[in-house]
Amino acid sequence: MIRAVPRGTGHYLPVRVVENAEFEKTLDTSDEWIRSRSGIERRHFAHEGEKTSDLAIAAARAALLDAGLEGSEIDAIVLATATPDQTFPSTAVRVQDAIGMRGGFAFDIQAVCAGFVFALAQADAMIRTGLARRVMVIGAETFSRILDFTDRTTCVLFGDGAGALILEAAEGEGSAEDRGILATDLHSDGRYSDLLYVDGGPSSTGTAGAVRMSGQEVFKHAVIKLAQTGAAALKKAGLDTTGIDWLVPHQANLRIMTMTAQKLGVPMERVVVTVQDHGNTSAASIPLALSVANAEGRLRKGDVILVEAIGGGLAWGAAVMRW
Ligand code: ACO
């Protein structure tokens, strides 16, 4: 059977680093509160005029370099973002043009913080059904553009960045020993759409709006749903938690990651954690973490990696892959 096998990763973070202490100047908050509640120490913010596509293009170029490929050798781009450059066209076509991809197709998908897992599942399905052979999956966000900097309950938590993963078709045996994506598991439940949303949009206010979140409620859903979807994806792959080499969770909150890892029975030294340096970069957080871990030489060929995320929707899911 055809498997979607990882071929290369890349990431990009805006140059501007914002330490927690900067928020102390304008808000009733502290470095200690932000660190202890979320694990976040700093985040990157795009400079004025720097767009989501700029971050995505830099990550895409880095992934092509890592894979030893030209843009013209990519068949499709699936880009997950909640902060596109424009309402349309898609941010993905900006990347398509910039990397010199003159054929194939490119489109955006929107599942907020779960976006990368949803994009990965689409890319996997496209490769396994023969719609494309080589797919670039990107998560890219400039969340700083939709933050209310007077709201201390949200603005201290998010950051900007982009990560990319190139997948390509390869023959597998159909067993859990195959390299590539072994299983995916996706969910959403619109009854919880008011727990985490943006209070604007083209067809409602005509503005971009700002993030609003019932943090505690989302927290409770996150721990339960992430452990459930992680276990479900592993079961579909014919594996259990003892087979996991790396857990690469959505980087929203260190406490959520620790509790989910505990529920899954994965020790923290097997969890890739970047939230301290990136904050919550929504759809970019998993590909950023994957790319950082790959660049550090931590991911070895044959390693089993579980990725999982939850975000606005609520939308959540997981994927298991053998590197
Ligand atoms: N600085 C200081 N105090 C603050 C701050 C701040 N930045 N923010 C909130 N507080 C205060 C609150 O007002 C509250 O004060 P009160 O008790 O006087 O009312 C107190 O701190 C405690 O607030 P809680 O909301 O109970 O704090 P909690 O421990 O739940 O942590 C957090 C908040 C970090 C938001 C946490 O709930 C969380 O991480 N939630 C999940 C976020 C998440 O995973 N989102 C999903 C992905 S995001 C996406 O899809 C876009």
JSON list of C-alpha atoms in Angstrom, two decimals, residues 68-231:
[
{"chain": "A", "resi": 68, "resn": "GLY", "atom": "CA", "xyz": [17.01, 18.24, -1.20]},
{"chain": "A", "resi": 69, "resn": "LEU", "atom": "CA", "xyz": [14.10, 19.19, -3.46]},
{"chain": "A", "resi": 70, "resn": "GLU", "atom": "CA", "xyz": [13.09, 22.09, -5.72]},
{"chain": "A", "resi": 71, "resn": "GLY", "atom": "CA", "xyz": [9.68, 23.75, -5.39]},
{"chain": "A", "resi": 72, "resn": "SER", "atom": "CA", "xyz": [8.82, 22.45, -8.88]},
{"chain": "A", "resi": 73, "resn": "GLU", "atom": "CA", "xyz": [9.00, 18.90, -7.48]},
{"chain": "A", "resi": 74, "resn": "ILE", "atom": "CA", "xyz": [6.08, 19.48, -5.06]},
{"chain": "A", "resi": 75, "resn": "ASP", "atom": "CA", "xyz": [2.59, 18.42, -6.29]},
{"chain": "A", "resi": 76, "resn": "ALA", "atom": "CA", "xyz": [0.45, 20.08, -3.63]},
{"chain": "A", "resi": 77, "resn": "ILE", "atom": "CA", "xyz": [0.54, 22.45, -0.66]},
{"chain": "A", "resi": 78, "resn": "VAL", "atom": "CA", "xyz": [-1.90, 22.18, 2.23]},
{"chain": "A", "resi": 79, "resn": "LEU", "atom": "CA", "xyz": [-1.50, 25.18, 4.50]},
{"chain": "A", "resi": 80, "resn": "ALA", "atom": "CA", "xyz": [-3.21, 25.43, 7.87]},
{"chain": "A", "resi": 81, "resn": "THR", "atom": "CA", "xyz": [-3.79, 28.92, 9.20]},
{"chain": "A", "resi": 82, "resn": "ALA", "atom": "CA", "xyz": [-6.35, 30.99, 11.07]},
{"chain": "A", "resi": 83, "resn": "THR", "atom": "CA", "xyz": [-4.48, 34.20, 10.19]},
{"chain": "A", "resi": 84, "resn": "PRO", "atom": "CA", "xyz": [-4.31, 34.30, 6.36]},
{"chain": "A", "resi": 85, "resn": "ASP", "atom": "CA", "xyz": [-2.79, 37.32, 4.58]},
{"chain": "A", "resi": 86, "resn": "GLN", "atom": "CA", "xyz": [-6.15, 38.05, 2.98]},
{"chain": "A", "resi": 87, "resn": "THR", "atom": "CA", "xyz": [-9.65, 36.60, 3.09]},
{"chain": "A", "resi": 88, "resn": "PHE", "atom": "CA", "xyz": [-8.75, 35.25, -0.35]},
{"chain": "A", "resi": 89, "resn": "PRO", "atom": "CA", "xyz": [-6.76, 34.06, -2.25]},
{"chain": "A", "resi": 90, "resn": "SER", "atom": "CA", "xyz": [-5.37, 31.35, -0.01]},
{"chain": "A", "resi": 91, "resn": "THR", "atom": "CA", "xyz": [-2.03, 31.93, 1.68]},
{"chain": "A", "resi": 92, "resn": "ALA", "atom": "CA", "xyz": [-0.98, 28.59, 0.15]},
{"chain": "A", "resi": 93, "resn": "VAL", "atom": "CA", "xyz": [-0.96, 30.01, -3.41]},
{"chain": "A", "resi": 94, "resn": "ARG", "atom": "CA", "xyz": [1.44, 32.75, -2.26]},
{"chain": "A", "resi": 95, "resn": "VAL", "atom": "CA", "xyz": [3.81, 30.00, -1.13]},
{"chain": "A", "resi": 96, "resn": "GLN", "atom": "CA", "xyz": [3.21, 28.05, -4.36]},
{"chain": "A", "resi": 97, "resn": "ASP", "atom": "CA", "xyz": [4.29, 31.05, -6.43]},
{"chain": "A", "resi": 98, "resn": "ALA", "atom": "CA", "xyz": [7.28, 31.94, -4.22]},
{"chain": "A", "resi": 99, "resn": "ILE", "atom": "CA", "xyz": [8.82, 28.46, -4.34]},
{"chain": "A", "resi": 100, "resn": "GLY", "atom": "CA", "xyz": [8.48, 28.24, -8.13]},
{"chain": "A", "resi": 101, "resn": "MET", "atom": "CA", "xyz": [5.80, 25.55, -8.16]},
{"chain": "A", "resi": 102, "resn": "ARG", "atom": "CA", "xyz": [4.14, 26.04, -11.54]},
{"chain": "A", "resi": 103, "resn": "GLY", "atom": "CA", "xyz": [1.87, 22.96, -11.54]},
{"chain": "A", "resi": 104, "resn": "GLY", "atom": "CA", "xyz": [-0.19, 21.07, -9.00]},
{"chain": "A", "resi": 105, "resn": "PHE", "atom": "CA", "xyz": [-2.47, 22.80, -6.50]},
{"chain": "A", "resi": 106, "resn": "ALA", "atom": "CA", "xyz": [-2.39, 24.67, -3.19]},
{"chain": "A", "resi": 107, "resn": "PHE", "atom": "CA", "xyz": [-5.08, 25.51, -0.65]},
{"chain": "A", "resi": 108, "resn": "ASP", "atom": "CA", "xyz": [-5.61, 26.59, 2.97]},
{"chain": "A", "resi": 109, "resn": "ILE", "atom": "CA", "xyz": [-7.50, 24.78, 5.66]},
{"chain": "A", "resi": 110, "resn": "GLN", "atom": "CA", "xyz": [-8.85, 26.20, 8.89]},
{"chain": "A", "resi": 111, "resn": "ALA", "atom": "CA", "xyz": [-9.07, 24.22, 12.12]},
{"chain": "A", "resi": 112, "resn": "VAL", "atom": "CA", "xyz": [-7.26, 26.80, 14.28]},
{"chain": "A", "resi": 113, "resn": "CYS", "atom": "CA", "xyz": [-4.77, 25.13, 16.66]},
{"chain": "A", "resi": 114, "resn": "ALA", "atom": "CA", "xyz": [-5.69, 21.67, 15.35]},
{"chain": "A", "resi": 115, "resn": "GLY", "atom": "CA", "xyz": [-5.06, 22.88, 11.78]},
{"chain": "A", "resi": 116, "resn": "PHE", "atom": "CA", "xyz": [-1.76, 21.11, 11.24]},
{"chain": "A", "resi": 117, "resn": "VAL", "atom": "CA", "xyz": [-3.16, 17.71, 12.28]},
{"chain": "A", "resi": 118, "resn": "PHE", "atom": "CA", "xyz": [-6.16, 18.25, 9.98]},
{"chain": "A", "resi": 119, "resn": "ALA", "atom": "CA", "xyz": [-3.82, 19.29, 7.13]},
{"chain": "A", "resi": 120, "resn": "LEU", "atom": "CA", "xyz": [-1.62, 16.25, 7.74]},
{"chain": "A", "resi": 121, "resn": "ALA", "atom": "CA", "xyz": [-4.67, 13.96, 7.52]},
{"chain": "A", "resi": 122, "resn": "GLN", "atom": "CA", "xyz": [-5.74, 15.58, 4.21]},
{"chain": "A", "resi": 123, "resn": "ALA", "atom": "CA", "xyz": [-2.22, 15.25, 2.77]},
{"chain": "A", "resi": 124, "resn": "ASP", "atom": "CA", "xyz": [-2.04, 11.60, 3.87]},
{"chain": "A", "resi": 125, "resn": "ALA", "atom": "CA", "xyz": [-5.40, 10.84, 2.22]},
{"chain": "A", "resi": 126, "resn": "MET", "atom": "CA", "xyz": [-4.36, 12.66, -0.98]},
{"chain": "A", "resi": 127, "resn": "ILE", "atom": "CA", "xyz": [-1.14, 10.68, -1.21]},
{"chain": "A", "resi": 128, "resn": "ARG", "atom": "CA", "xyz": [-2.73, 7.30, -0.43]},
{"chain": "A", "resi": 129, "resn": "THR", "atom": "CA", "xyz": [-5.46, 7.85, -3.04]},
{"chain": "A", "resi": 130, "resn": "GLY", "atom": "CA", "xyz": [-2.98, 8.97, -5.70]},
{"chain": "A", "resi": 131, "resn": "LEU", "atom": "CA", "xyz": [-4.19, 12.57, -5.97]},
{"chain": "A", "resi": 132, "resn": "ALA", "atom": "CA", "xyz": [-0.66, 13.79, -5.26]},
{"chain": "A", "resi": 133, "resn": "ARG", "atom": "CA", "xyz": [2.73, 12.15, -4.73]},
{"chain": "A", "resi": 134, "resn": "ARG", "atom": "CA", "xyz": [4.63, 14.87, -2.89]},
{"chain": "A", "resi": 135, "resn": "VAL", "atom": "CA", "xyz": [2.81, 17.23, -0.55]},
{"chain": "A", "resi": 136, "resn": "MET", "atom": "CA", "xyz": [4.10, 20.13, 1.53]},
{"chain": "A", "resi": 137, "resn": "VAL", "atom": "CA", "xyz": [2.09, 20.50, 4.75]},
{"chain": "A", "resi": 138, "resn": "ILE", "atom": "CA", "xyz": [2.51, 23.91, 6.37]},
{"chain": "A", "resi": 139, "resn": "GLY", "atom": "CA", "xyz": [1.25, 25.48, 9.59]},
{"chain": "A", "resi": 140, "resn": "ALA", "atom": "CA", "xyz": [1.76, 29.25, 9.62]},
{"chain": "A", "resi": 141, "resn": "GLU", "atom": "CA", "xyz": [0.35, 31.99, 11.85]},
{"chain": "A", "resi": 142, "resn": "THR", "atom": "CA", "xyz": [0.68, 35.63, 12.77]},
{"chain": "A", "resi": 143, "resn": "PHE", "atom": "CA", "xyz": [-1.56, 35.42, 15.83]},
{"chain": "A", "resi": 144, "resn": "SER", "atom": "CA", "xyz": [-0.16, 38.74, 17.06]},
{"chain": "A", "resi": 145, "resn": "ARG", "atom": "CA", "xyz": [-2.45, 40.35, 14.45]},
{"chain": "A", "resi": 146, "resn": "ILE", "atom": "CA", "xyz": [-5.62, 39.07, 16.17]},
{"chain": "A", "resi": 147, "resn": "LEU", "atom": "CA", "xyz": [-4.67, 39.64, 19.81]},
{"chain": "A", "resi": 148, "resn": "ASP", "atom": "CA", "xyz": [-6.31, 42.19, 22.09]},
{"chain": "A", "resi": 149, "resn": "PHE", "atom": "CA", "xyz": [-3.25, 43.59, 23.88]},
{"chain": "A", "resi": 150, "resn": "THR", "atom": "CA", "xyz": [-5.47, 44.90, 26.69]},
{"chain": "A", "resi": 151, "resn": "ASP", "atom": "CA", "xyz": [-6.74, 41.38, 27.50]},
{"chain": "A", "resi": 152, "resn": "ARG", "atom": "CA", "xyz": [-4.19, 39.74, 29.81]},
{"chain": "A", "resi": 153, "resn": "THR", "atom": "CA", "xyz": [-6.05, 36.40, 29.70]},
{"chain": "A", "resi": 154, "resn": "THR", "atom": "CA", "xyz": [-5.20, 35.85, 26.01]},
{"chain": "A", "resi": 155, "resn": "CYS", "atom": "CA", "xyz": [-2.47, 38.15, 24.66]},
{"chain": "A", "resi": 156, "resn": "VAL", "atom": "CA", "xyz": [0.35, 36.71, 26.78]},
{"chain": "A", "resi": 157, "resn": "LEU", "atom": "CA", "xyz": [-0.23, 33.19, 25.46]},
{"chain": "A", "resi": 158, "resn": "PHE", "atom": "CA", "xyz": [0.26, 33.38, 21.69]},
{"chain": "A", "resi": 159, "resn": "GLY", "atom": "CA", "xyz": [3.11, 33.84, 19.23]},
{"chain": "A", "resi": 160, "resn": "ASP", "atom": "CA", "xyz": [3.93, 33.90, 15.51]},
{"chain": "A", "resi": 161, "resn": "GLY", "atom": "CA", "xyz": [5.82, 31.32, 13.42]},
{"chain": "A", "resi": 162, "resn": "ALA", "atom": "CA", "xyz": [5.67, 28.72, 10.67]},
{"chain": "A", "resi": 163, "resn": "GLY", "atom": "CA", "xyz": [6.69, 25.10, 10.17]},
{"chain": "A", "resi": 164, "resn": "ALA", "atom": "CA", "xyz": [6.62, 22.81, 7.14]},
{"chain": "A", "resi": 165, "resn": "LEU", "atom": "CA", "xyz": [6.77, 19.06, 6.57]},
{"chain": "A", "resi": 166, "resn": "ILE", "atom": "CA", "xyz": [7.21, 17.46, 3.14]},
{"chain": "A", "resi": 167, "resn": "LEU", "atom": "CA", "xyz": [5.53, 14.07, 2.68]},
{"chain": "A", "resi": 168, "resn": "GLU", "atom": "CA", "xyz": [6.05, 11.77, -0.29]},
{"chain": "A", "resi": 169, "resn": "ALA", "atom": "CA", "xyz": [4.50, 8.55, -1.55]},
{"chain": "A", "resi": 170, "resn": "ALA", "atom": "CA", "xyz": [6.38, 5.30, -0.89]},
{"chain": "A", "resi": 171, "resn": "GLU", "atom": "CA", "xyz": [5.37, 1.66, -0.99]},
{"chain": "A", "resi": 172, "resn": "GLY", "atom": "CA", "xyz": [4.69, 0.07, 2.40]},
{"chain": "A", "resi": 173, "resn": "GLU", "atom": "CA", "xyz": [3.62, -3.37, 3.61]},
{"chain": "A", "resi": 174, "resn": "GLY", "atom": "CA", "xyz": [0.50, -2.06, 5.32]},
{"chain": "A", "resi": 175, "resn": "SER", "atom": "CA", "xyz": [1.92, -2.88, 8.76]},
{"chain": "A", "resi": 176, "resn": "ALA", "atom": "CA", "xyz": [2.88, -0.73, 11.76]},
{"chain": "A", "resi": 177, "resn": "GLU", "atom": "CA", "xyz": [6.51, -1.29, 10.74]},
{"chain": "A", "resi": 178, "resn": "ASP", "atom": "CA", "xyz": [6.05, 0.87, 7.62]},
{"chain": "A", "resi": 179, "resn": "ARG", "atom": "CA", "xyz": [7.59, 4.31, 7.49]},
{"chain": "A", "resi": 180, "resn": "GLY", "atom": "CA", "xyz": [5.12, 7.17, 7.02]},
{"chain": "A", "resi": 181, "resn": "ILE", "atom": "CA", "xyz": [1.76, 8.15, 8.42]},
{"chain": "A", "resi": 182, "resn": "LEU", "atom": "CA", "xyz": [0.23, 5.07, 10.04]},
{"chain": "A", "resi": 183, "resn": "ALA", "atom": "CA", "xyz": [-3.08, 6.49, 11.29]},
{"chain": "A", "resi": 184, "resn": "THR", "atom": "CA", "xyz": [-5.02, 9.71, 11.80]},
{"chain": "A", "resi": 185, "resn": "ASP", "atom": "CA", "xyz": [-7.98, 10.55, 14.05]},
{"chain": "A", "resi": 186, "resn": "LEU", "atom": "CA", "xyz": [-10.01, 13.77, 13.69]},
{"chain": "A", "resi": 187, "resn": "HIS", "atom": "CA", "xyz": [-12.92, 15.30, 15.62]},
{"chain": "A", "resi": 188, "resn": "SER", "atom": "CA", "xyz": [-14.84, 18.53, 16.04]},
{"chain": "A", "resi": 189, "resn": "ASP", "atom": "CA", "xyz": [-17.83, 19.57, 18.12]},
{"chain": "A", "resi": 190, "resn": "GLY", "atom": "CA", "xyz": [-19.45, 22.90, 17.22]},
{"chain": "A", "resi": 191, "resn": "ARG", "atom": "CA", "xyz": [-21.43, 22.98, 20.47]},
{"chain": "A", "resi": 192, "resn": "TYR", "atom": "CA", "xyz": [-18.23, 24.36, 22.02]},
{"chain": "A", "resi": 193, "resn": "SER", "atom": "CA", "xyz": [-17.61, 27.05, 19.38]},
{"chain": "A", "resi": 194, "resn": "ASP", "atom": "CA", "xyz": [-18.08, 29.87, 21.93]},
{"chain": "A", "resi": 195, "resn": "LEU", "atom": "CA", "xyz": [-15.28, 28.66, 24.23]},
{"chain": "A", "resi": 196, "resn": "LEU", "atom": "CA", "xyz": [-12.58, 29.90, 21.87]},
{"chain": "A", "resi": 197, "resn": "TYR", "atom": "CA", "xyz": [-13.27, 32.21, 18.95]},
{"chain": "A", "resi": 198, "resn": "VAL", "atom": "CA", "xyz": [-12.41, 35.47, 17.21]},
{"chain": "A", "resi": 199, "resn": "ASP", "atom": "CA", "xyz": [-15.01, 38.24, 17.59]},
{"chain": "A", "resi": 200, "resn": "GLY", "atom": "CA", "xyz": [-14.88, 39.31, 13.96]},
{"chain": "A", "resi": 201, "resn": "GLY", "atom": "CA", "xyz": [-14.81, 38.08, 10.39]},
{"chain": "A", "resi": 202, "resn": "PRO", "atom": "CA", "xyz": [-15.71, 39.04, 6.80]},
{"chain": "A", "resi": 203, "resn": "SER", "atom": "CA", "xyz": [-19.40, 38.05, 6.96]},
{"chain": "A", "resi": 204, "resn": "SER", "atom": "CA", "xyz": [-20.13, 39.19, 10.53]},
{"chain": "A", "resi": 205, "resn": "THR", "atom": "CA", "xyz": [-18.30, 42.40, 11.43]},
{"chain": "A", "resi": 206, "resn": "GLY", "atom": "CA", "xyz": [-16.21, 42.99, 8.34]},
{"chain": "A", "resi": 207, "resn": "THR", "atom": "CA", "xyz": [-13.15, 43.18, 10.59]},
{"chain": "A", "resi": 208, "resn": "ALA", "atom": "CA", "xyz": [-10.46, 40.64, 11.53]},
{"chain": "A", "resi": 209, "resn": "GLY", "atom": "CA", "xyz": [-11.52, 40.60, 15.21]},
{"chain": "A", "resi": 210, "resn": "ALA", "atom": "CA", "xyz": [-9.59, 39.45, 18.29]},
{"chain": "A", "resi": 211, "resn": "VAL", "atom": "CA", "xyz": [-9.17, 36.14, 20.14]},
{"chain": "A", "resi": 212, "resn": "ARG", "atom": "CA", "xyz": [-11.58, 35.42, 23.00]},
{"chain": "A", "resi": 213, "resn": "MET", "atom": "CA", "xyz": [-11.13, 32.36, 25.18]},
{"chain": "A", "resi": 214, "resn": "SER", "atom": "CA", "xyz": [-12.68, 30.68, 28.21]},
{"chain": "A", "resi": 215, "resn": "GLY", "atom": "CA", "xyz": [-9.28, 29.35, 29.23]},
{"chain": "A", "resi": 216, "resn": "GLN", "atom": "CA", "xyz": [-10.30, 27.09, 32.10]},
{"chain": "A", "resi": 217, "resn": "GLU", "atom": "CA", "xyz": [-13.08, 25.41, 30.08]},
{"chain": "A", "resi": 218, "resn": "VAL", "atom": "CA", "xyz": [-10.77, 24.83, 27.11]},
{"chain": "A", "resi": 219, "resn": "PHE", "atom": "CA", "xyz": [-8.15, 23.44, 29.50]},
{"chain": "A", "resi": 220, "resn": "LYS", "atom": "CA", "xyz": [-10.56, 20.79, 30.83]},
{"chain": "A", "resi": 221, "resn": "HIS", "atom": "CA", "xyz": [-11.64, 19.70, 27.34]},
{"chain": "A", "resi": 222, "resn": "ALA", "atom": "CA", "xyz": [-8.02, 19.67, 26.16]},
{"chain": "A", "resi": 223, "resn": "VAL", "atom": "CA", "xyz": [-6.66, 17.19, 28.69]},
{"chain": "A", "resi": 224, "resn": "ILE", "atom": "CA", "xyz": [-9.52, 14.71, 28.17]},
{"chain": "A", "resi": 225, "resn": "LYS", "atom": "CA", "xyz": [-9.86, 14.99, 24.39]},
{"chain": "A", "resi": 226, "resn": "LEU", "atom": "CA", "xyz": [-6.12, 14.97, 23.62]},
{"chain": "A", "resi": 227, "resn": "ALA", "atom": "CA", "xyz": [-5.56, 11.78, 25.60]},
{"chain": "A", "resi": 228, "resn": "GLN", "atom": "CA", "xyz": [-8.60, 10.16, 23.91]},
{"chain": "A", "resi": 229, "resn": "THR", "atom": "CA", "xyz": [-7.61, 11.07, 20.35]},
{"chain": "A", "resi": 230, "resn": "GLY", "atom": "CA", "xyz": [-3.97, 10.12, 20.96]},
{"chain": "A", "resi": 231, "resn": "ALA", "atom": "CA", "xyz": [-5.01, 6.68, 22.21]}
]
